[in-house]
Amino acid sequence: MATTSLFEVERAGDVVVVTPTADLREFEYRDIEAAAQVLLDLLGTAGVKRVVLDFHKTDFYGSTALGFFLRLWKRVSAQGGRMAFCNVSEQEREVLAVTRLDGIWPICGSKEEALTAVRG
């Protein structure tokens, strides 16, 4: 479907799977913001309602990435859709727990589980 400098984007039927290709650290702020805008524009034009974020290629993300995840979720939920995370590292899971964002989205052990969660 598309690729940015920090994300691979693919379709899995009626779901868009977004895979960060590098840790989303704060010093990558400009790159994260630019890539996030490309993804948000793409999702807006495609009318996507279901998104899976697959973190199998990363170990960490910071607050800029969390802001992007929230913007993405607002776009998806405004359309009555769902979003789920999968393959998160222990550090990534801890960030979600500390910020209490782990209660917003399903955190799944595999991509298949996440696809089922957003379709459910």
GROMACS .gro file of N, CA, C and O in nm:
model
  480
    1MET      N    1   0.083  -0.118   0.000
    1MET     CA    2   0.000   0.000   0.000
    1MET      C    3   0.088   0.125   0.000
    1MET      O    4   0.077   0.207  -0.088
    2ALA      N    5   0.177   0.140   0.100
    2ALA     CA    6   0.266   0.258   0.105
    2ALA      C    7   0.378   0.231   0.203
    2ALA      O    8   0.370   0.143   0.287
    3THR      N    9   0.482   0.310   0.192
    3THR     CA   10   0.592   0.305   0.287
    3THR      C   11   0.641   0.447   0.307
    3THR      O   12   0.649   0.524   0.212
    4THR      N   13   0.669   0.483   0.432
    4THR     CA   14   0.731   0.611   0.462
    4THR      C   15   0.869   0.579   0.517
    4THR      O   16   0.909   0.464   0.525
    5SER      N   17   0.940   0.682   0.559
    5SER     CA   18   1.074   0.659   0.612
    5SER      C   19   1.073   0.579   0.742
    5SER      O   20   1.172   0.515   0.775
    6LEU      N   21   0.961   0.581   0.815
    6LEU     CA   22   0.956   0.512   0.944
    6LEU      C   23   0.850   0.404   0.955
    6LEU      O   24   0.845   0.332   1.055
    7PHE      N   25   0.764   0.391   0.854
    7PHE     CA   26   0.653   0.296   0.862
    7PHE      C   27   0.635   0.220   0.731
    7PHE      O   28   0.645   0.277   0.624
    8GLU      N   29   0.605   0.091   0.745
    8GLU     CA   30   0.556   0.013   0.632
    8GLU      C   31   0.405   0.005   0.649
    8GLU      O   32   0.356  -0.014   0.761
    9VAL      N   33   0.332   0.018   0.541
    9VAL     CA   34   0.186   0.013   0.547
    9VAL      C   35   0.138  -0.088   0.445
    9VAL      O   36   0.178  -0.084   0.329
   10GLU      N   37   0.053  -0.180   0.492
   10GLU     CA   38  -0.001  -0.282   0.402
   10GLU      C   39  -0.148  -0.305   0.432
   10GLU      O   40  -0.194  -0.273   0.542
   11ARG      N   41  -0.219  -0.359   0.336
   11ARG     CA   42  -0.359  -0.395   0.356
   11ARG      C   43  -0.367  -0.543   0.387
   11ARG      O   44  -0.298  -0.624   0.326
   12ALA      N   45  -0.450  -0.577   0.482
   12ALA     CA   46  -0.482  -0.716   0.513
   12ALA      C   47  -0.634  -0.725   0.506
   12ALA      O   48  -0.703  -0.714   0.607
   13GLY      N   49  -0.685  -0.736   0.385
   13GLY     CA   50  -0.830  -0.732   0.366
   13GLY      C   51  -0.882  -0.594   0.397
   13GLY      O   52  -0.841  -0.495   0.335
   14ASP      N   53  -0.970  -0.584   0.496
   14ASP     CA   54  -1.031  -0.456   0.533
   14ASP      C   55  -0.955  -0.383   0.644
   14ASP      O   56  -1.004  -0.288   0.701
   15VAL      N   57  -0.833  -0.427   0.672
   15VAL     CA   58  -0.752  -0.369   0.780
   15VAL      C   59  -0.622  -0.314   0.722
   15VAL      O   60  -0.561  -0.376   0.635
   16VAL      N   61  -0.580  -0.199   0.772
   16VAL     CA   62  -0.449  -0.146   0.738
   16VAL      C   63  -0.354  -0.182   0.851
   16VAL      O   64  -0.384  -0.157   0.969
   17VAL      N   65  -0.242  -0.244   0.815
   17VAL     CA   66  -0.140  -0.281   0.913
   17VAL      C   67  -0.023  -0.183   0.897
   17VAL      O   68   0.033  -0.170   0.790
   18VAL      N   69   0.008  -0.114   1.008
   18VAL     CA   70   0.117  -0.016   1.010
   18VAL      C   71   0.230  -0.074   1.094
   18VAL      O   72   0.209  -0.108   1.211
   19THR      N   73   0.348  -0.086   1.034
   19THR     CA   74   0.463  -0.143   1.104
   19THR      C   75   0.575  -0.039   1.112
   19THR      O   76   0.633  -0.004   1.009
   20PRO      N   77   0.603   0.012   1.233
   20PRO     CA   78   0.720   0.099   1.246
   20PRO      C   79   0.846   0.019   1.212
   20PRO      O   80   0.862  -0.095   1.254
   21THR      N   81   0.935   0.079   1.134
   21THR     CA   82   1.055   0.010   1.090
   21THR      C   83   1.178   0.046   1.172
   21THR      O   84   1.286  -0.008   1.149
   22ALA      N   85   1.161   0.138   1.267
   22ALA     CA   86   1.271   0.180   1.355
   22ALA      C   87   1.210   0.228   1.487
   22ALA      O   88   1.092   0.263   1.491
   23ASP      N   89   1.290   0.228   1.593
   23ASP     CA   90   1.243   0.281   1.720
   23ASP      C   91   1.204   0.427   1.700
   23ASP      O   92   1.273   0.503   1.632
   24LEU      N   93   1.091   0.465   1.758
   24LEU     CA   94   1.037   0.600   1.740
   24LEU      C   95   1.078   0.687   1.858
   24LEU      O   96   0.997   0.720   1.944
   25ARG      N   97   1.203   0.723   1.862
   25ARG     CA   98   1.260   0.802   1.972
   25ARG      C   99   1.237   0.950   1.949
   25ARG      O  100   1.209   0.994   1.838
   26GLU      N  101   1.249   1.027   2.054
   26GLU     CA  102   1.220   1.170   2.048
   26GLU      C  103   1.308   1.247   1.950
   26GLU      O  104   1.263   1.343   1.890
   27PHE      N  105   1.433   1.206   1.932
   27PHE     CA  106   1.518   1.280   1.839
   27PHE      C  107   1.474   1.260   1.695
   27PHE      O  108   1.522   1.327   1.604
   28GLU      N  109   1.381   1.171   1.671
   28GLU     CA  110   1.324   1.147   1.538
   28GLU      C  111   1.195   1.228   1.519
   28GLU      O  112   1.115   1.198   1.430
   29TYR      N  113   1.176   1.331   1.601
   29TYR     CA  114   1.050   1.406   1.604
   29TYR      C  115   1.002   1.448   1.464
   29TYR      O  116   0.890   1.421   1.425
   30ARG      N  117   1.088   1.515   1.388
   30ARG     CA  118   1.046   1.564   1.256
   30ARG      C  119   1.009   1.449   1.162
   30ARG      O  120   0.910   1.459   1.089
   31ASP      N  121   1.088   1.343   1.165
   31ASP     CA  122   1.058   1.228   1.079
   31ASP      C  123   0.928   1.161   1.120
   31ASP      O  124   0.848   1.119   1.036
   32ILE      N  125   0.904   1.149   1.252
   32ILE     CA  126   0.780   1.089   1.301
   32ILE      C  127   0.661   1.173   1.257
   32ILE      O  128   0.561   1.122   1.206
   33GLU      N  129   0.670   1.305   1.275
   33GLU     CA  130   0.560   1.393   1.238
   33GLU      C  131   0.532   1.388   1.088
   33GLU      O  132   0.417   1.383   1.046
   34ALA      N  133   0.637   1.388   1.007
   34ALA     CA  134   0.619   1.384   0.861
   34ALA      C  135   0.556   1.252   0.818
   34ALA      O  136   0.461   1.250   0.739
   35ALA      N  137   0.606   1.142   0.871
   35ALA     CA  138   0.552   1.010   0.836
   35ALA      C  139   0.410   0.996   0.888
   35ALA      O  140   0.323   0.940   0.819
   36ALA      N  141   0.384   1.047   1.008
   36ALA     CA  142   0.250   1.039   1.065
   36ALA      C  143   0.150   1.114   0.977
   36ALA      O  144   0.040   1.064   0.952
   37GLN      N  145   0.187   1.229   0.927
   37GLN     CA  146   0.096   1.306   0.843
   37GLN      C  147   0.066   1.232   0.712
   37GLN      O  148  -0.048   1.230   0.667
   38VAL      N  149   0.167   1.170   0.655
   38VAL     CA  150   0.145   1.090   0.533
   38VAL      C  151   0.045   0.978   0.562
   38VAL      O  152  -0.049   0.955   0.485
   39LEU      N  153   0.063   0.909   0.675
   39LEU     CA  154  -0.027   0.799   0.710
   39LEU      C  155  -0.168   0.848   0.738
   39LEU      O  156  -0.266   0.788   0.692
   40LEU      N  157  -0.180   0.958   0.812
   40LEU     CA  158  -0.313   1.011   0.843
   40LEU      C  159  -0.385   1.055   0.716
   40LEU      O  160  -0.504   1.030   0.699
   41ASP      N  161  -0.312   1.117   0.624
   41ASP     CA  162  -0.372   1.157   0.496
   41ASP      C  163  -0.417   1.034   0.417
   41ASP      O  164  -0.527   1.031   0.361
   42LEU      N  165  -0.332   0.933   0.414
   42LEU     CA  166  -0.364   0.810   0.342
   42LEU      C  167  -0.489   0.745   0.400
   42LEU      O  168  -0.580   0.706   0.328
   43LEU      N  169  -0.495   0.735   0.531
   43LEU     CA  170  -0.608   0.670   0.595
   43LEU      C  171  -0.735   0.753   0.576
   43LEU      O  172  -0.844   0.698   0.560
   44GLY      N  173  -0.720   0.885   0.576
   44GLY     CA  174  -0.836   0.971   0.555
   44GLY      C  175  -0.897   0.954   0.417
   44GLY      O  176  -1.019   0.950   0.402
   45THR      N  177  -0.813   0.942   0.317
   45THR     CA  178  -0.864   0.928   0.180
   45THR      C  179  -0.914   0.787   0.152
   45THR      O  180  -1.001   0.769   0.069
   46ALA      N  181  -0.861   0.689   0.223
   46ALA     CA  182  -0.902   0.551   0.200
   46ALA      C  183  -1.025   0.512   0.282
   46ALA      O  184  -1.082   0.405   0.263
   47GLY      N  185  -1.067   0.598   0.377
   47GLY     CA  186  -1.181   0.567   0.461
   47GLY      C  187  -1.161   0.445   0.548
   47GLY      O  188  -1.254   0.370   0.575
   48VAL      N  189  -1.039   0.424   0.594
   48VAL     CA  190  -1.004   0.306   0.672
   48VAL      C  191  -1.066   0.315   0.812
   48VAL      O  192  -1.059   0.418   0.877
   49LYS      N  193  -1.125   0.204   0.855
   49LYS     CA  194  -1.188   0.197   0.987
   49LYS      C  195  -1.115   0.104   1.083
   49LYS      O  196  -1.142   0.105   1.201
   50ARG      N  197  -1.025   0.021   1.032
   50ARG     CA  198  -0.956  -0.077   1.116
   50ARG      C  199  -0.806  -0.066   1.093
   50ARG      O  200  -0.760  -0.075   0.980
   51VAL      N  201  -0.732  -0.053   1.205
   51VAL     CA  202  -0.587  -0.038   1.197
   51VAL      C  203  -0.520  -0.127   1.300
   51VAL      O  204  -0.564  -0.135   1.415
   52VAL      N  205  -0.415  -0.195   1.257
   52VAL     CA  206  -0.329  -0.272   1.347
   52VAL      C  207  -0.190  -0.209   1.341
   52VAL      O  208  -0.137  -0.185   1.233
   53LEU      N  209  -0.134  -0.180   1.457
   53LEU     CA  210   0.004  -0.134   1.468
   53LEU      C  211   0.088  -0.252   1.513
   53LEU      O  212   0.067  -0.307   1.622
   54ASP      N  213   0.180  -0.294   1.428
   54ASP     CA  214   0.262  -0.413   1.452
   54ASP      C  215   0.405  -0.370   1.484
   54ASP      O  216   0.474  -0.316   1.398
   55PHE      N  217   0.450  -0.396   1.606
   55PHE     CA  218   0.579  -0.348   1.654
   55PHE      C  219   0.688  -0.454   1.653
   55PHE      O  220   0.783  -0.446   1.730
   56HIS      N  221   0.678  -0.553   1.565
   56HIS     CA  222   0.777  -0.662   1.565
   56HIS      C  223   0.917  -0.616   1.524
   56HIS      O  224   1.013  -0.688   1.548
   57LYS      N  225   0.931  -0.497   1.467
   57LYS     CA  226   1.063  -0.448   1.426
   57LYS      C  227   1.121  -0.344   1.523
   57LYS      O  228   1.225  -0.286   1.494
   58THR      N  229   1.054  -0.318   1.634
   58THR     CA  230   1.097  -0.212   1.725
   58THR      C  231   1.101  -0.258   1.870
   58THR      O  232   1.044  -0.361   1.905
   59ASP      N  233   1.166  -0.177   1.954
   59ASP     CA  234   1.170  -0.204   2.097
   59ASP      C  235   1.124  -0.086   2.182
   59ASP      O  236   1.102  -0.100   2.301
   60PHE      N  237   1.113   0.034   2.120
   60PHE     CA  238   1.085   0.153   2.200
   60PHE      C  239   1.014   0.259   2.117
   60PHE      O  240   1.037   0.271   1.997
   61TYR      N  241   0.928   0.336   2.183
   61TYR     CA  242   0.874   0.459   2.125
   61TYR      C  243   0.857   0.561   2.237
   61TYR      O  244   0.845   0.526   2.354
   62GLY      N  245   0.860   0.688   2.199
   62GLY     CA  246   0.851   0.797   2.296
   62GLY      C  247   0.718   0.871   2.286
   62GLY      O  248   0.623   0.827   2.221
   63SER      N  249   0.713   0.988   2.350
   63SER     CA  250   0.588   1.063   2.359
   63SER      C  251   0.540   1.116   2.225
   63SER      O  252   0.420   1.128   2.202
   64THR      N  253   0.631   1.148   2.135
   64THR     CA  254   0.589   1.195   2.002
   64THR      C  255   0.512   1.083   1.931
   64THR      O  256   0.408   1.108   1.870
   65ALA      N  257   0.562   0.962   1.941
   65ALA     CA  258   0.493   0.849   1.880
   65ALA      C  259   0.358   0.825   1.949
   65ALA      O  260   0.258   0.797   1.881
   66LEU      N  261   0.353   0.839   2.080
   66LEU     CA  262   0.226   0.823   2.151
   66LEU      C  263   0.124   0.925   2.101
   66LEU      O  264   0.005   0.893   2.085
   67GLY      N  265   0.169   1.048   2.078
   67GLY     CA  266   0.080   1.150   2.024
   67GLY      C  267   0.025   1.110   1.888
   67GLY      O  268  -0.094   1.128   1.858
   68PHE      N  269   0.111   1.052   1.804
   68PHE     CA  270   0.067   1.003   1.674
   68PHE      C  271  -0.036   0.891   1.691
   68PHE      O  272  -0.139   0.890   1.624
   69PHE      N  273  -0.010   0.796   1.781
   69PHE     CA  274  -0.103   0.686   1.803
   69PHE      C  275  -0.241   0.739   1.844
   69PHE      O  276  -0.343   0.690   1.799
   70LEU      N  277  -0.242   0.841   1.930
   70LEU     CA  278  -0.368   0.900   1.973
   70LEU      C  279  -0.440   0.969   1.858
   70LEU      O  280  -0.563   0.957   1.845
   71ARG      N  281  -0.366   1.042   1.776
   71ARG     CA  282  -0.429   1.108   1.659
   71ARG      C  283  -0.486   1.003   1.563
   71ARG      O  284  -0.596   1.020   1.509
   72LEU      N  285  -0.411   0.897   1.543
   72LEU     CA  286  -0.457   0.789   1.456
   72LEU      C  287  -0.584   0.727   1.512
   72LEU      O  288  -0.682   0.705   1.441
   73TRP      N  289  -0.584   0.700   1.642
   73TRP     CA  290  -0.701   0.640   1.706
   73TRP      C  291  -0.823   0.731   1.696
   73TRP      O  292  -0.934   0.686   1.669
   74LYS      N  293  -0.803   0.861   1.714
   74LYS     CA  294  -0.915   0.955   1.703
   74LYS      C  295  -0.974   0.952   1.562
   74LYS      O  296  -1.096   0.955   1.545
   75ARG      N  297  -0.888   0.944   1.461
   75ARG     CA  298  -0.936   0.939   1.323
   75ARG      C  299  -1.014   0.811   1.300
   75ARG      O  300  -1.122   0.813   1.242
   76VAL      N  301  -0.960   0.699   1.345
   76VAL     CA  302  -1.025   0.569   1.324
   76VAL      C  303  -1.155   0.561   1.404
   76VAL      O  304  -1.258   0.519   1.351
   77SER      N  305  -1.152   0.601   1.529
   77SER     CA  306  -1.272   0.589   1.613
   77SER      C  307  -1.382   0.685   1.568
   77SER      O  308  -1.500   0.653   1.582
   78ALA      N  309  -1.347   0.800   1.510
   78ALA     CA  310  -1.447   0.893   1.459
   78ALA      C  311  -1.527   0.831   1.344
   78ALA      O  312  -1.641   0.870   1.319
   79GLN      N  313  -1.467   0.733   1.279
   79GLN     CA  314  -1.533   0.662   1.169
   79GLN      C  315  -1.598   0.532   1.218
   79GLN      O  316  -1.642   0.451   1.137
   80GLY      N  317  -1.602   0.513   1.350
   80GLY     CA  318  -1.662   0.393   1.407
   80GLY      C  319  -1.574   0.270   1.396
   80GLY      O  320  -1.622   0.158   1.402
   81GLY      N  321  -1.443   0.293   1.381
   81GLY     CA  322  -1.350   0.182   1.363
   81GLY      C  323  -1.282   0.136   1.490
   81GLY      O  324  -1.315   0.180   1.600
   82ARG      N  325  -1.183   0.050   1.471
   82ARG     CA  326  -1.108  -0.008   1.583
   82ARG      C  327  -0.960  -0.008   1.551
   82ARG      O  328  -0.919  -0.012   1.435
   83MET      N  329  -0.880  -0.010   1.657
   83MET     CA  330  -0.735  -0.014   1.644
   83MET      C  331  -0.681  -0.109   1.749
   83MET      O  332  -0.734  -0.117   1.860
   84ALA      N  333  -0.575  -0.181   1.715
   84ALA     CA  334  -0.510  -0.273   1.809
   84ALA      C  335  -0.360  -0.270   1.787
   84ALA      O  336  -0.313  -0.235   1.678
   85PHE      N  337  -0.285  -0.304   1.892
   85PHE     CA  338  -0.139  -0.313   1.887
   85PHE      C  339  -0.102  -0.461   1.894
   85PHE      O  340  -0.172  -0.540   1.957
   86CYS      N  341   0.012  -0.496   1.834
   86CYS     CA  342   0.062  -0.632   1.850
   86CYS      C  343   0.214  -0.633   1.849
   86CYS      O  344   0.278  -0.539   1.804
   87ASN      N  345   0.267  -0.742   1.903
   87ASN     CA  346   0.412  -0.764   1.907
   87ASN      C  347   0.487  -0.651   1.978
   87ASN      O  348   0.597  -0.615   1.937
   88VAL      N  349   0.429  -0.596   2.083
   88VAL     CA  350   0.497  -0.489   2.157
   88VAL      C  351   0.604  -0.548   2.247
   88VAL      O  352   0.588  -0.656   2.304
   89SER      N  353   0.715  -0.476   2.260
   89SER     CA  354   0.823  -0.518   2.349
   89SER      C  355   0.783  -0.488   2.494
   89SER      O  356   0.684  -0.419   2.520
   90GLU      N  357   0.861  -0.537   2.588
   90GLU     CA  358   0.834  -0.507   2.729
   90GLU      C  359   0.842  -0.357   2.755
   90GLU      O  360   0.761  -0.303   2.829
   91GLN      N  361   0.940  -0.289   2.695
   91GLN     CA  362   0.952  -0.143   2.712
   91GLN      C  363   0.831  -0.071   2.655
   91GLN      O  364   0.779   0.022   2.716
   92GLU      N  365   0.787  -0.113   2.539
   92GLU     CA  366   0.670  -0.050   2.477
   92GLU      C  367   0.545  -0.076   2.560
   92GLU      O  368   0.463   0.015   2.580
   93ARG      N  369   0.531  -0.196   2.612
   93ARG     CA  370   0.416  -0.229   2.697
   93ARG      C  371   0.418  -0.144   2.825
   93ARG      O  372   0.315  -0.096   2.870
   94GLU      N  373   0.538  -0.125   2.881
   94GLU     CA  374   0.551  -0.044   3.002
   94GLU      C  375   0.510   0.101   2.977
   94GLU      O  376   0.443   0.162   3.059
   95VAL      N  377   0.551   0.157   2.863
   95VAL     CA  378   0.512   0.295   2.829
   95VAL      C  379   0.359   0.305   2.820
   95VAL      O  380   0.300   0.400   2.872
   96LEU      N  381   0.295   0.209   2.758
   96LEU     CA  382   0.149   0.210   2.749
   96LEU      C  383   0.085   0.198   2.887
   96LEU      O  384  -0.015   0.263   2.916
   97ALA      N  385   0.142   0.116   2.974
   97ALA     CA  386   0.087   0.098   3.108
   97ALA      C  387   0.103   0.225   3.192
   97ALA      O  388   0.009   0.268   3.259
   98VAL      N  389   0.221   0.285   3.189
   98VAL     CA  390   0.248   0.406   3.267
   98VAL      C  391   0.156   0.521   3.224
   98VAL      O  392   0.107   0.597   3.307
   99THR      N  393   0.131   0.531   3.096
   99THR     CA  394   0.045   0.637   3.043
   99THR      C  395  -0.103   0.599   3.046
   99THR      O  396  -0.189   0.679   3.008
  100ARG      N  397  -0.131   0.478   3.089
  100ARG     CA  398  -0.267   0.423   3.096
  100ARG      C  399  -0.336   0.414   2.961
  100ARG      O  400  -0.458   0.412   2.952
  101LEU      N  401  -0.257   0.408   2.857
  101LEU     CA  402  -0.312   0.390   2.724
  101LEU      C  403  -0.338   0.244   2.691
  101LEU      O  404  -0.404   0.213   2.593
  102ASP      N  405  -0.287   0.155   2.777
  102ASP     CA  406  -0.308   0.012   2.753
  102ASP      C  407  -0.454  -0.029   2.770
  102ASP      O  408  -0.494  -0.137   2.729
  103GLY      N  409  -0.535   0.060   2.828
  103GLY     CA  410  -0.677   0.031   2.841
  103GLY      C  411  -0.760   0.079   2.723
  103GLY      O  412  -0.878   0.047   2.711
  104ILE      N  413  -0.699   0.155   2.633
  104ILE     CA  414  -0.771   0.208   2.517
  104ILE      C  415  -0.774   0.106   2.403
  104ILE      O  416  -0.877   0.087   2.339
  105TRP      N  417  -0.658   0.047   2.375
  105TRP     CA  418  -0.646  -0.044   2.262
  105TRP      C  419  -0.614  -0.185   2.308
  105TRP      O  420  -0.538  -0.204   2.403
  106PRO      N  421  -0.664  -0.286   2.238
  106PRO     CA  422  -0.620  -0.422   2.268
  106PRO      C  423  -0.470  -0.436   2.238
  106PRO      O  424  -0.422  -0.386   2.136
  107ILE      N  425  -0.398  -0.501   2.327
  107ILE     CA  426  -0.256  -0.530   2.308
  107ILE      C  427  -0.248  -0.681   2.285
  107ILE      O  428  -0.272  -0.759   2.376
  108CYS      N  429  -0.216  -0.719   2.164
  108CYS     CA  430  -0.221  -0.859   2.124
  108CYS      C  431  -0.081  -0.918   2.107
  108CYS      O  432   0.013  -0.846   2.076
  109GLY      N  433  -0.071  -1.047   2.124
  109GLY     CA  434   0.057  -1.116   2.113
  109GLY      C  435   0.102  -1.140   1.970
  109GLY      O  436   0.221  -1.159   1.944
  110SER      N  437   0.007  -1.139   1.876
  110SER     CA  438   0.043  -1.165   1.736
  110SER      C  439  -0.041  -1.078   1.643
  110SER      O  440  -0.146  -1.026   1.682
  111LYS      N  441   0.006  -1.069   1.522
  111LYS     CA  442  -0.067  -0.993   1.420
  111LYS      C  443  -0.205  -1.055   1.394
  111LYS      O  444  -0.304  -0.984   1.380
  112GLU      N  445  -0.211  -1.187   1.392
  112GLU     CA  446  -0.338  -1.257   1.369
  112GLU      C  447  -0.439  -1.224   1.478
  112GLU      O  448  -0.558  -1.201   1.449
  113GLU      N  449  -0.394  -1.222   1.605
  113GLU     CA  450  -0.483  -1.186   1.715
  113GLU      C  451  -0.533  -1.043   1.701
  113GLU      O  452  -0.650  -1.013   1.727
  114ALA      N  453  -0.443  -0.952   1.661
  114ALA     CA  454  -0.481  -0.812   1.645
  114ALA      C  455  -0.581  -0.795   1.531
  114ALA      O  456  -0.676  -0.717   1.543
  115LEU      N  457  -0.561  -0.867   1.422
  115LEU     CA  458  -0.656  -0.861   1.311
  115LEU      C  459  -0.794  -0.907   1.355
  115LEU      O  460  -0.896  -0.845   1.323
  116THR      N  461  -0.799  -1.013   1.434
  116THR     CA  462  -0.925  -1.062   1.488
  116THR      C  463  -0.988  -0.959   1.581
  116THR      O  464  -1.109  -0.934   1.576
  117ALA      N  465  -0.906  -0.894   1.665
  117ALA     CA  466  -0.957  -0.795   1.761
  117ALA      C  467  -1.022  -0.676   1.691
  117ALA      O  468  -1.127  -0.628   1.736
  118VAL      N  469  -0.962  -0.627   1.584
  118VAL     CA  470  -1.020  -0.509   1.518
  118VAL      C  471  -1.141  -0.546   1.431
  118VAL      O  472  -1.222  -0.459   1.402
  119ARG      N  473  -1.150  -0.670   1.394
  119ARG     CA  474  -1.265  -0.713   1.313
  119ARG      C  475  -1.383  -0.755   1.398
  119ARG      O  476  -1.495  -0.762   1.349
  120GLY      N  477  -1.356  -0.786   1.526
  120GLY     CA  478  -1.456  -0.839   1.618
  120GLY      C  479  -1.568  -0.750   1.645
  120GLY      O  480  -1.675  -0.767   1.675
   0.00000   0.00000   0.00000
